[in-house]
Tab-separated table of C-alpha atoms in Angstrom:
chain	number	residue	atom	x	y	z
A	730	UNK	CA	-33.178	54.401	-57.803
A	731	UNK	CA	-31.214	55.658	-55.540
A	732	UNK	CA	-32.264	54.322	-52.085
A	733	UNK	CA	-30.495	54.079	-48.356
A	734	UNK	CA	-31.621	50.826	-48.467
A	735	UNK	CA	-32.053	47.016	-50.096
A	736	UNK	CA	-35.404	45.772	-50.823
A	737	UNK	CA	-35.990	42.182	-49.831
A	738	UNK	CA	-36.905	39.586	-52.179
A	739	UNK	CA	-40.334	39.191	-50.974
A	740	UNK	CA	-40.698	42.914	-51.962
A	741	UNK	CA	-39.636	42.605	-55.310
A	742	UNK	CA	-41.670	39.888	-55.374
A	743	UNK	CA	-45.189	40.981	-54.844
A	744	UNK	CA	-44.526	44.374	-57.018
A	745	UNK	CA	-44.135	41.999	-60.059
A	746	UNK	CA	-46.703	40.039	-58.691
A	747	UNK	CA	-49.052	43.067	-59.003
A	748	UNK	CA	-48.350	43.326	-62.952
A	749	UNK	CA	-49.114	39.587	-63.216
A	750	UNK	CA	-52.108	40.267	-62.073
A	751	UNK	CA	-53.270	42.614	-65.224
A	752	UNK	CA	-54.227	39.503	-66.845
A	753	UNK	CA	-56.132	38.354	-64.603
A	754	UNK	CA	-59.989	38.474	-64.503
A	755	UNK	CA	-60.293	40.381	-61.037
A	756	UNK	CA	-57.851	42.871	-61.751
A	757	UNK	CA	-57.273	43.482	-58.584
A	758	UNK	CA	-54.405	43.046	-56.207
A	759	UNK	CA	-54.302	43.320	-52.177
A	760	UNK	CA	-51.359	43.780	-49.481
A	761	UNK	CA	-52.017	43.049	-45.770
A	762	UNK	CA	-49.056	44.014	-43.919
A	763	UNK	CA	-47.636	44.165	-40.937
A	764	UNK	CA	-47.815	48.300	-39.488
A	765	UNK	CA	-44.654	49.300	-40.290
A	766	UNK	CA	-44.157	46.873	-43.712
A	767	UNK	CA	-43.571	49.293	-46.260
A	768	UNK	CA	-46.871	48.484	-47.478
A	769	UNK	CA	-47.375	52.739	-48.660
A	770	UNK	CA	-43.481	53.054	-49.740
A	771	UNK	CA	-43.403	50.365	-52.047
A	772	UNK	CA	-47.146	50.885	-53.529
A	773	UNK	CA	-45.531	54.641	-54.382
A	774	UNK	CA	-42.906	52.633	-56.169
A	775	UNK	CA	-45.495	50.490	-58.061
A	776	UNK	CA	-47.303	54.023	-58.987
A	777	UNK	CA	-44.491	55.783	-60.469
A	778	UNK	CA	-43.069	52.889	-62.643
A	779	UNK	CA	-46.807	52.991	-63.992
A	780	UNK	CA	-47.175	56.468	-64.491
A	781	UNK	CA	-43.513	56.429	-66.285
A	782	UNK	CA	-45.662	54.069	-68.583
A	783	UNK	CA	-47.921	56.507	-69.292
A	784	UNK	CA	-50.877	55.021	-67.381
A	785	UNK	CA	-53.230	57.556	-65.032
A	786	UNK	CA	-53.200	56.474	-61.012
A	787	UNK	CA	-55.662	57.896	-58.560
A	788	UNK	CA	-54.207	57.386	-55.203
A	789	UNK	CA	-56.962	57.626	-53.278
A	790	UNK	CA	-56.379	57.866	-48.633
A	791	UNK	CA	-59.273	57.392	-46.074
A	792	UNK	CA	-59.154	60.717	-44.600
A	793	UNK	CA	-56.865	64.128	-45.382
A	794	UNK	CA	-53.823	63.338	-43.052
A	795	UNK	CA	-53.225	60.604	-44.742
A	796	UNK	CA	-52.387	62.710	-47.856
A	797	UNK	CA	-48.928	64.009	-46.425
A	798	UNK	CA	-46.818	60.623	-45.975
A	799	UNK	CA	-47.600	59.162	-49.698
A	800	UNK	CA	-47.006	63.120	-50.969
A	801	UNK	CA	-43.361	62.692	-49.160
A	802	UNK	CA	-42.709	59.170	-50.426
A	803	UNK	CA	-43.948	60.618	-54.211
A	804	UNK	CA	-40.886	63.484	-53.665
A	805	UNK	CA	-38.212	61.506	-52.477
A	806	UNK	CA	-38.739	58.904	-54.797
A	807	UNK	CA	-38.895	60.835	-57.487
A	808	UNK	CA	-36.010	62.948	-56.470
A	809	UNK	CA	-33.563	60.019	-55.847
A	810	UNK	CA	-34.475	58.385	-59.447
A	811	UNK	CA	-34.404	59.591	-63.194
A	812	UNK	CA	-37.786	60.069	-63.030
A	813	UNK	CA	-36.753	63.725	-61.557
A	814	UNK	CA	-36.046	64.238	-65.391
A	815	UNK	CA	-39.323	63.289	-66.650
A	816	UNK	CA	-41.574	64.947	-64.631
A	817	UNK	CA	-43.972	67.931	-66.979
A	818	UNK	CA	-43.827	70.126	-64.306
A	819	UNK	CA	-41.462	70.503	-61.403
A	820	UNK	CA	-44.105	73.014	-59.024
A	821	UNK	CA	-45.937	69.452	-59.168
A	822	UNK	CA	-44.025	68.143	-56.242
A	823	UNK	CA	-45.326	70.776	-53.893
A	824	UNK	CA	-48.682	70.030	-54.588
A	825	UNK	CA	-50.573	66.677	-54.592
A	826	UNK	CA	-50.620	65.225	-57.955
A	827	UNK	CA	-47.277	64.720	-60.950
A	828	UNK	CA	-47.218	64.591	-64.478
A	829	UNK	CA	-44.550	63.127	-66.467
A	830	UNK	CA	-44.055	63.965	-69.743
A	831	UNK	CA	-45.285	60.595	-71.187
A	832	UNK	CA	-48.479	61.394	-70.443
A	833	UNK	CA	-48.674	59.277	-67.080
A	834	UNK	CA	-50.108	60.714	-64.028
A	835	UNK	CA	-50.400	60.395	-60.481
A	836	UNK	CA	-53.121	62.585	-58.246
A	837	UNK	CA	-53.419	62.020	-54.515
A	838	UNK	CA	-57.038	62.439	-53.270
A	839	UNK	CA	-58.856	62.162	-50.045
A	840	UNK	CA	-61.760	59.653	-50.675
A	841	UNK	CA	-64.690	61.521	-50.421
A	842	UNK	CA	-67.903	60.771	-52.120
A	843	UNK	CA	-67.449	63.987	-54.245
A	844	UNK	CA	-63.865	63.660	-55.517
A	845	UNK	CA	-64.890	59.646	-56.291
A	846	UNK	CA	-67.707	60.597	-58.451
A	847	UNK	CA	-66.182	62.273	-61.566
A	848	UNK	CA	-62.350	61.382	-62.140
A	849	UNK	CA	-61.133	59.104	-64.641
A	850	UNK	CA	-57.948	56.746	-64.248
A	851	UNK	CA	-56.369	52.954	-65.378
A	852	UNK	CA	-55.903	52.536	-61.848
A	853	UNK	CA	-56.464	52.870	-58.393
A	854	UNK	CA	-55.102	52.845	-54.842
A	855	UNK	CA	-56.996	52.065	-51.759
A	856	UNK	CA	-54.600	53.287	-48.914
A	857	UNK	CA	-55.892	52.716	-45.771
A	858	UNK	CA	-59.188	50.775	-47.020
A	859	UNK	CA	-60.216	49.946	-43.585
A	860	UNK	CA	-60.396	53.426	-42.605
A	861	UNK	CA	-62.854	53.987	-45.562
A	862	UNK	CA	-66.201	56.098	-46.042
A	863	UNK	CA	-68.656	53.231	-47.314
A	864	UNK	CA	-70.252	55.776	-49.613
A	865	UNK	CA	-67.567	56.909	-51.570
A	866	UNK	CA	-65.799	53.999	-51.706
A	867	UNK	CA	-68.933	52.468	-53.619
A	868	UNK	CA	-68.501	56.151	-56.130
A	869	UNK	CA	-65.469	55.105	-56.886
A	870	UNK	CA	-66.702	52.793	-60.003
A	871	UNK	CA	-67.010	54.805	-62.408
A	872	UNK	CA	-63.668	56.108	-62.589
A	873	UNK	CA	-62.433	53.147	-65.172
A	874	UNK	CA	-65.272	54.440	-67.676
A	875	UNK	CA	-62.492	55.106	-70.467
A	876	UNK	CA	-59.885	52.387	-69.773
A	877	UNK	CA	-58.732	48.520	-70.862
A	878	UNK	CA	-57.111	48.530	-67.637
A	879	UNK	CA	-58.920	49.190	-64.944
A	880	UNK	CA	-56.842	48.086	-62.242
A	881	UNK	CA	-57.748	48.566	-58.652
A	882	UNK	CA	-54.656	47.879	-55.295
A	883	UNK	CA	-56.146	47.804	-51.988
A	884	UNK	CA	-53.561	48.142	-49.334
A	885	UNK	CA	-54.244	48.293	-45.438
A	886	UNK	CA	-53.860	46.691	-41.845
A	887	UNK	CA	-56.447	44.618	-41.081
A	888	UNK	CA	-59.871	45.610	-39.144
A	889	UNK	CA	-62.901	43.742	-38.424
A	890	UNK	CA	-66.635	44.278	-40.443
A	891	UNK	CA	-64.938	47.056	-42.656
A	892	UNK	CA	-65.055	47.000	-46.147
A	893	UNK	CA	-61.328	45.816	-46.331
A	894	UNK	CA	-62.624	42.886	-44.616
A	895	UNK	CA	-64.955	42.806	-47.015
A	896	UNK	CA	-62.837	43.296	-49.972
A	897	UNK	CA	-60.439	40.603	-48.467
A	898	UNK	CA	-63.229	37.564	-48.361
A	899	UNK	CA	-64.222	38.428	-51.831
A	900	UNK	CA	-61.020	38.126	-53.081
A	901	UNK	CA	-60.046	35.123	-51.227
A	902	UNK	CA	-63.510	33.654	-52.915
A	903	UNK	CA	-62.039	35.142	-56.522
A	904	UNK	CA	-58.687	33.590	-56.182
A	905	UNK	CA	-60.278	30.145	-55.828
A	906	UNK	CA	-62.783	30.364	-58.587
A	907	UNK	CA	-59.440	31.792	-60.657
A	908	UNK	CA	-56.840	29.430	-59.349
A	909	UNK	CA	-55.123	33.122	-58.696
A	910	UNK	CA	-53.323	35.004	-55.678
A	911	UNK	CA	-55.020	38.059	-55.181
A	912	UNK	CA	-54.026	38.960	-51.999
A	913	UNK	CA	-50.256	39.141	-50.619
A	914	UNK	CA	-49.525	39.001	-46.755
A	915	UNK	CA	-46.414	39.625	-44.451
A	916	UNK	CA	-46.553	39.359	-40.916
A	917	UNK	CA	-44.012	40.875	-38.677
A	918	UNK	CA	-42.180	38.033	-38.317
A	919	UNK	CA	-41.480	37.648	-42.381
A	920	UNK	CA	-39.999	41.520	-42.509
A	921	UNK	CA	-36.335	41.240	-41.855
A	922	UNK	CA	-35.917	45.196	-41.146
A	923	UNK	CA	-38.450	45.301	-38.614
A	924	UNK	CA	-38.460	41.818	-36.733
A	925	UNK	CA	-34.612	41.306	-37.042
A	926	UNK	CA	-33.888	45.148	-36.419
A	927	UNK	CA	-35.853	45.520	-33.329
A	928	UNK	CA	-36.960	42.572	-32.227
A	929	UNK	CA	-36.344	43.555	-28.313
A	930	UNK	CA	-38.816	46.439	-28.850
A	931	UNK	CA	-41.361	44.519	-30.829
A	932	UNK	CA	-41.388	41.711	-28.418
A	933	UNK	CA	-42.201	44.347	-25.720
A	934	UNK	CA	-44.810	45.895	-27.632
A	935	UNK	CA	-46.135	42.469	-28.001
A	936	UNK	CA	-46.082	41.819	-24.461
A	937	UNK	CA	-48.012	45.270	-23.409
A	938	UNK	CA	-50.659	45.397	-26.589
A	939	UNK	CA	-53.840	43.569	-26.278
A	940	UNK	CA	-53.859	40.340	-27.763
A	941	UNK	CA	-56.092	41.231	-30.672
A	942	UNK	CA	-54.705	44.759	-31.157
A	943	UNK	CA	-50.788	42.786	-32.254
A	944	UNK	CA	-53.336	40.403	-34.242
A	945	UNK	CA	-54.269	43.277	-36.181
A	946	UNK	CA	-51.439	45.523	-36.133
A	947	UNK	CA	-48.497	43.235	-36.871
A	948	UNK	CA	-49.863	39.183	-37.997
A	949	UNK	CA	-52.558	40.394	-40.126
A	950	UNK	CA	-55.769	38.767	-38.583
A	951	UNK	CA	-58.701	40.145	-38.361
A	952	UNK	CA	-60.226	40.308	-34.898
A	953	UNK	CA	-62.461	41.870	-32.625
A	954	UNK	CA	-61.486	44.097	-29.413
A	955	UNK	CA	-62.634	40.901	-27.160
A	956	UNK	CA	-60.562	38.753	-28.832
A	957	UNK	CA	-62.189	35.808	-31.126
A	958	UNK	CA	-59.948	35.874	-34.239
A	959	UNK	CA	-62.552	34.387	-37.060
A	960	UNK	CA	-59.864	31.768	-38.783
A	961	UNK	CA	-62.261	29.209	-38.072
A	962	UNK	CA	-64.620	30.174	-41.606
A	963	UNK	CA	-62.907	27.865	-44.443
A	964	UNK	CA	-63.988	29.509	-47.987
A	965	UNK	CA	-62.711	26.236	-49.922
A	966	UNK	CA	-64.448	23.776	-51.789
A	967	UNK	CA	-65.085	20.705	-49.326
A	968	UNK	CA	-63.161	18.201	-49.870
A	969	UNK	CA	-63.825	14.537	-50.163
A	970	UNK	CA	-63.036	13.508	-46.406
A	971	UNK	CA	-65.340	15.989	-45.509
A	972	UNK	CA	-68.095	15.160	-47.473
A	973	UNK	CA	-68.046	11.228	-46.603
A	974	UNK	CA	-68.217	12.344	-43.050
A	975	UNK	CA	-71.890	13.907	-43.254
A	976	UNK	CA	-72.799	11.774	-46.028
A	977	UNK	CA	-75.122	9.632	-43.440
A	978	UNK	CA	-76.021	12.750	-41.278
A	979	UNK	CA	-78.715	14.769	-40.374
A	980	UNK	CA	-79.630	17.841	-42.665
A	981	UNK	CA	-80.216	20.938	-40.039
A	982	UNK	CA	-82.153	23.627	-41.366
A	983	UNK	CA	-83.321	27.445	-39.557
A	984	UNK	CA	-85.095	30.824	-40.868
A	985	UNK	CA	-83.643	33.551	-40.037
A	986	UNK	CA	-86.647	36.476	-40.283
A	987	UNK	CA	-85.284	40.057	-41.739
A	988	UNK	CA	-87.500	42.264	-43.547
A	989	UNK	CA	-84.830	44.674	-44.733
A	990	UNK	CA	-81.826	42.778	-45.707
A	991	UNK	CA	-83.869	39.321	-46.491
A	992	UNK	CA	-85.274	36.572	-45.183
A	993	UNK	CA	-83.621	33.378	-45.875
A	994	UNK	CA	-83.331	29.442	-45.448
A	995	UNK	CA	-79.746	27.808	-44.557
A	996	UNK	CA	-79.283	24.174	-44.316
A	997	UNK	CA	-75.964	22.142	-43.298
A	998	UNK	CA	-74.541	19.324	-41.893
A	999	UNK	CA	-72.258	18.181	-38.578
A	1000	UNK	CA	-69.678	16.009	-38.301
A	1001	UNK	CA	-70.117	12.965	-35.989
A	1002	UNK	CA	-67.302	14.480	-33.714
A	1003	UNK	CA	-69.407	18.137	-34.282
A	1004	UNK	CA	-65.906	19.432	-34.969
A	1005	UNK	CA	-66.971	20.281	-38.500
A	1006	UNK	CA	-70.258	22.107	-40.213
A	1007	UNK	CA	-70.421	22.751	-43.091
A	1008	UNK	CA	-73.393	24.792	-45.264
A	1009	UNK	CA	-74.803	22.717	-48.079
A	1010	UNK	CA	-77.484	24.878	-48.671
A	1011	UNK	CA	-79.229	28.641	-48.756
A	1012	UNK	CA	-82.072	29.869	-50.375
A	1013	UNK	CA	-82.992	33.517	-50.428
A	1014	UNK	CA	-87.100	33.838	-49.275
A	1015	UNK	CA	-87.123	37.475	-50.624
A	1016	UNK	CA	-87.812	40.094	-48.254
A	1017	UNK	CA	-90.998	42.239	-46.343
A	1018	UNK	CA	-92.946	41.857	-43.379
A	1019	UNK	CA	-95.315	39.636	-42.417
A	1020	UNK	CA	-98.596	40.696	-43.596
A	1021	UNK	CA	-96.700	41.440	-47.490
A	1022	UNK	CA	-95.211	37.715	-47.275
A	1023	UNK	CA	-96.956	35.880	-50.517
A	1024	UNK	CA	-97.167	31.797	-50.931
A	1025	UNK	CA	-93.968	32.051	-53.249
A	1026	UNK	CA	-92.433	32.341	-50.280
A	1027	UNK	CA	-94.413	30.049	-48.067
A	1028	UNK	CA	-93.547	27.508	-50.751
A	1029	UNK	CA	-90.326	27.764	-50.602
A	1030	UNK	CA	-90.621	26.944	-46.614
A	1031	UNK	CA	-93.162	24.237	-46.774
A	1032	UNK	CA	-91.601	22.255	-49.423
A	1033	UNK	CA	-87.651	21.754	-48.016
A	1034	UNK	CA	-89.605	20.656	-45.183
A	1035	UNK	CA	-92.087	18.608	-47.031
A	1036	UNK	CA	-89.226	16.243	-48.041
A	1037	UNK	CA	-88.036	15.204	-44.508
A	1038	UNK	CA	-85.902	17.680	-43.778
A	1039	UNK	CA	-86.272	19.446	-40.119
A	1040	UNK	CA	-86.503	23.277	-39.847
A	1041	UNK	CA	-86.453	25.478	-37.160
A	1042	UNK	CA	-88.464	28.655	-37.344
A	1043	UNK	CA	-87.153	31.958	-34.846
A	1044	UNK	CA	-91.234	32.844	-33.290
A	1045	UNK	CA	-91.414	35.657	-30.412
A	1046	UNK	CA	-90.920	38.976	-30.287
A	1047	UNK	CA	-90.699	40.602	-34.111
A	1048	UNK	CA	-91.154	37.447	-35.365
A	1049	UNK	CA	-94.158	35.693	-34.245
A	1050	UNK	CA	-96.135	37.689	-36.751
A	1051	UNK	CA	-94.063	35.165	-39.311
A	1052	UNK	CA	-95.148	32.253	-37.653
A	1053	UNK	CA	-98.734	33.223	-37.339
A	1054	UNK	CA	-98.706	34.001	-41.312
A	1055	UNK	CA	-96.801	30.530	-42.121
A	1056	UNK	CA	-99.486	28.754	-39.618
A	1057	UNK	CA	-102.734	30.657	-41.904
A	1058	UNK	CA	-100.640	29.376	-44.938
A	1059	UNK	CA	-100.527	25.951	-43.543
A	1060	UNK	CA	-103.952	25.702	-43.012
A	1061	UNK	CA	-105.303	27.479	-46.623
A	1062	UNK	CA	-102.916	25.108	-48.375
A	1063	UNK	CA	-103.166	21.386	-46.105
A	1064	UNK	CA	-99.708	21.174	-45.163
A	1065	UNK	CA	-99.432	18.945	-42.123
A	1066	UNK	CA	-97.306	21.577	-39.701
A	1067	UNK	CA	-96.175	18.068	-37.886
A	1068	UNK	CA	-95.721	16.089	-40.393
A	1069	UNK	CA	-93.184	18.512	-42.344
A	1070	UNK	CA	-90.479	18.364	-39.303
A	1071	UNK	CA	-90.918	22.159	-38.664
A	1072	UNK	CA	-90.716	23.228	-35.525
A	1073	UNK	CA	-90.184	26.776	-33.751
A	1074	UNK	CA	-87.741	28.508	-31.501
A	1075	UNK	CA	-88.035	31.418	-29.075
A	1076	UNK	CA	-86.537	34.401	-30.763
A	1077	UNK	CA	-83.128	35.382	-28.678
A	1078	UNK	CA	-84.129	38.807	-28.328
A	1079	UNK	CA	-80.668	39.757	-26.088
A	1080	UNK	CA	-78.373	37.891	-27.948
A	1081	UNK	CA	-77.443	35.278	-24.873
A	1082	UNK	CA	-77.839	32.248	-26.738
A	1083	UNK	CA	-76.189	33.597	-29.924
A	1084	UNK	CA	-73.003	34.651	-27.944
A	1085	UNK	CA	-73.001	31.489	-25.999
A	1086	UNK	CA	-72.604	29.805	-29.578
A	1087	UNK	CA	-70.418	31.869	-30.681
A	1088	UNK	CA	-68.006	31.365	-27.558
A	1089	UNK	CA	-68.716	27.733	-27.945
A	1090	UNK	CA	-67.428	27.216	-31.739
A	1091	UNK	CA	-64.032	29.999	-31.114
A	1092	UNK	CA	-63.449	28.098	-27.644
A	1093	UNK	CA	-63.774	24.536	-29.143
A	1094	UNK	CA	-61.832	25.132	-32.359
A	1095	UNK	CA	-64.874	24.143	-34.188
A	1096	UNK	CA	-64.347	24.911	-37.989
A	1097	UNK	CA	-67.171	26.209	-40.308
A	1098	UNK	CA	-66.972	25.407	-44.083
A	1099	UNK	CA	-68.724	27.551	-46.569
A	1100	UNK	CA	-68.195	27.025	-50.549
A	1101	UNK	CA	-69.336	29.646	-52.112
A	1102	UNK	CA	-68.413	27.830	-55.350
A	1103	UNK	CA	-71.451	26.279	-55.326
A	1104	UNK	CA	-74.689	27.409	-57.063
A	1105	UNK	CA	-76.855	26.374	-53.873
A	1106	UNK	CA	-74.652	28.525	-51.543
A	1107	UNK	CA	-73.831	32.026	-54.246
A	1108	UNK	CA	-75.462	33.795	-51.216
């Protein structure tokens, strides 16, 4: 291929990663770059060595302006390479799709709920993911109905409570069940013909950007506009040190009351220095409002408490219906409400306490473990 340019080794190295990864049980790859990373330019590469194959690649982009930079990187690819040979029809390059005469093919399609629905492919691009229409990304799964490949590349900056986030913390979770990398960063710092190029002008941009807009841009974080960068969540199996340090503490258990999305129990443990807590347990109460709760799900309640443990309930507001059904419960069934350690708390309507947490744990570095290996905590 005939390029004005040499790749780096790191970019020849996560392309072969991303075949590697056909054996593996996710079957999926990811690439968090920085903006500017080549992160569309080289996926284009990865989709016309596999078309040249003969495999079928939807390349799917958030909105329709993102259609015209991966439509120019498909030409000039194609025309700098002997793949300008093998292409079925040549009128293909105008338009937003190319077929080579192998059979492979590549389409370029703005993710919309229709266009996910019916197509077929062995793989898929997510370019952009962050940017992405929840409801057609979820369309999208029928499109490996007819192939033993089924291989799906997300690509994208990073962005807070999207489903790239998303897509990131259940691949994180994957690659540790898997003892597999699924997802391949670079930073600003690691890309030679950015950062060595230009550093002046990067450092300057660095300088007049918001602190969590570089985080996001150019290291790959994701944060939120005010700032809190959420690296303090470790999705790891404890390890030993950890456990001995809460072996001899205090269990802490809460409800938290939601009709809609679930109602459920989490328990978990400080460390002495409250540096560390980590979740030990969650159990899912089901869902529904008060007067459809059922003594399954009292049960459930009564009994973690039963044993010692201490519970706090959220009363006030929406929820002290909840604690007036529990309390009826109580009563029909004998359980001892002090006896079982169970105790309420007003219900933070505003959300001052909750923030003043969450300020507390990003301010004090204090670290929150969460091993969703565990059968307790598959939440």
């Amino acid at each position: 291929m005939n390029l004005p340019y040499i790749h780096e080794d790191w970019q020849i190295d996560t392309l072969e990663n991303l075949f590697r990864l056909f054996n593996s049980k996710a079957r999926e790859g990811v690439l968090i770059r920085s903006r500017g990373a080549s992160k569309s330019h080289d996926t284009m590469k990865w989709c016309l060595y596999m078309i040249y194959l003969g495999f079928e690649i939807i390349y799917f982009t958030a909105n329709a302006s993102q259609l015209e930079r991966p439509k120019i990187y498909m030409k000039d690819l194609i025309n700098r390479s002997f793949l300008k040979w093998c292409i079925h029809d040549k009128n293909d390059l105008q338009k937003e799709k190319v077929e080579f005469d192998g059979g492979g093919r590549l389409t370029l399609v703005n993710l919309t709920e229709n266009k996910a629905i019916s197509p077929r492919a062995d793989a898929i691009v997510f370019d952009e993911e962050r940017k992405a229409d929840p409801d057609a990304y979820n369309n999208t799964h029928g499109i490996f109905a007819d192939t033993d490949l089924g291989f799906t590349l997300h690509i994208s900056t990073p962005e807070k409570a999207t489903i790239f986030e998303d897509t990131c913390d259940d691949l994180r979770l994957e690659g540790i069940r898997d003892n597999e990398q699924y997802i391949f960063e670079r930073v600003i710092y690691d890309v030679s013909f950015l950062w060595d190029r230009r550093r002046a002008h990067y450092e300057r941009l660095k300088r007049k950007l918001p602190q969590w807009l570089w985080d996001q841009e150019f290291e790959c974080k994701f944060t939120l506009p005010h700032g809190a960068v959420f690296h303090n969540v470790k999705y790891v199996p404890y390890p030993d040190w950890l456990m001995n340090l809460i072996q001899n503490e205090h269990l802490c258990s809460g409800v938290d009351w939601n009709p809609v999305s679930g109602h459920w129990l989490v328990s978990g443990k400080w460390t002495p220095d409250l540096m560390n807590f980590v979740f030990l347990e969650a159990h899912d109460i089901g869902k529904g409002y008060a007067l459809n709760m059922n003594m399954d799900q009292f049960q459930i309640i009564a009994q973690h408490g039963s044993h010692g443990k201490h519970i706090t309930l959220e009363k006030g507001g929406i929820n002290a219906e909840y604690i007036i059904w529990y309390r009826k419960l109580q009563a029909k069934t004998g359980f001892n409400w002090s006896n079982q350690n169970i105790h309420t708390e007003e219900w933070d309507s505003q959300g001052v306490e909750k923030q003043k947490i969450v300020t507390n744990i990003i301010q004090n570095g204090i670290t929150m473990w969460c091993d969703k290996t565990r059968e307790d905590l598959a939440v």
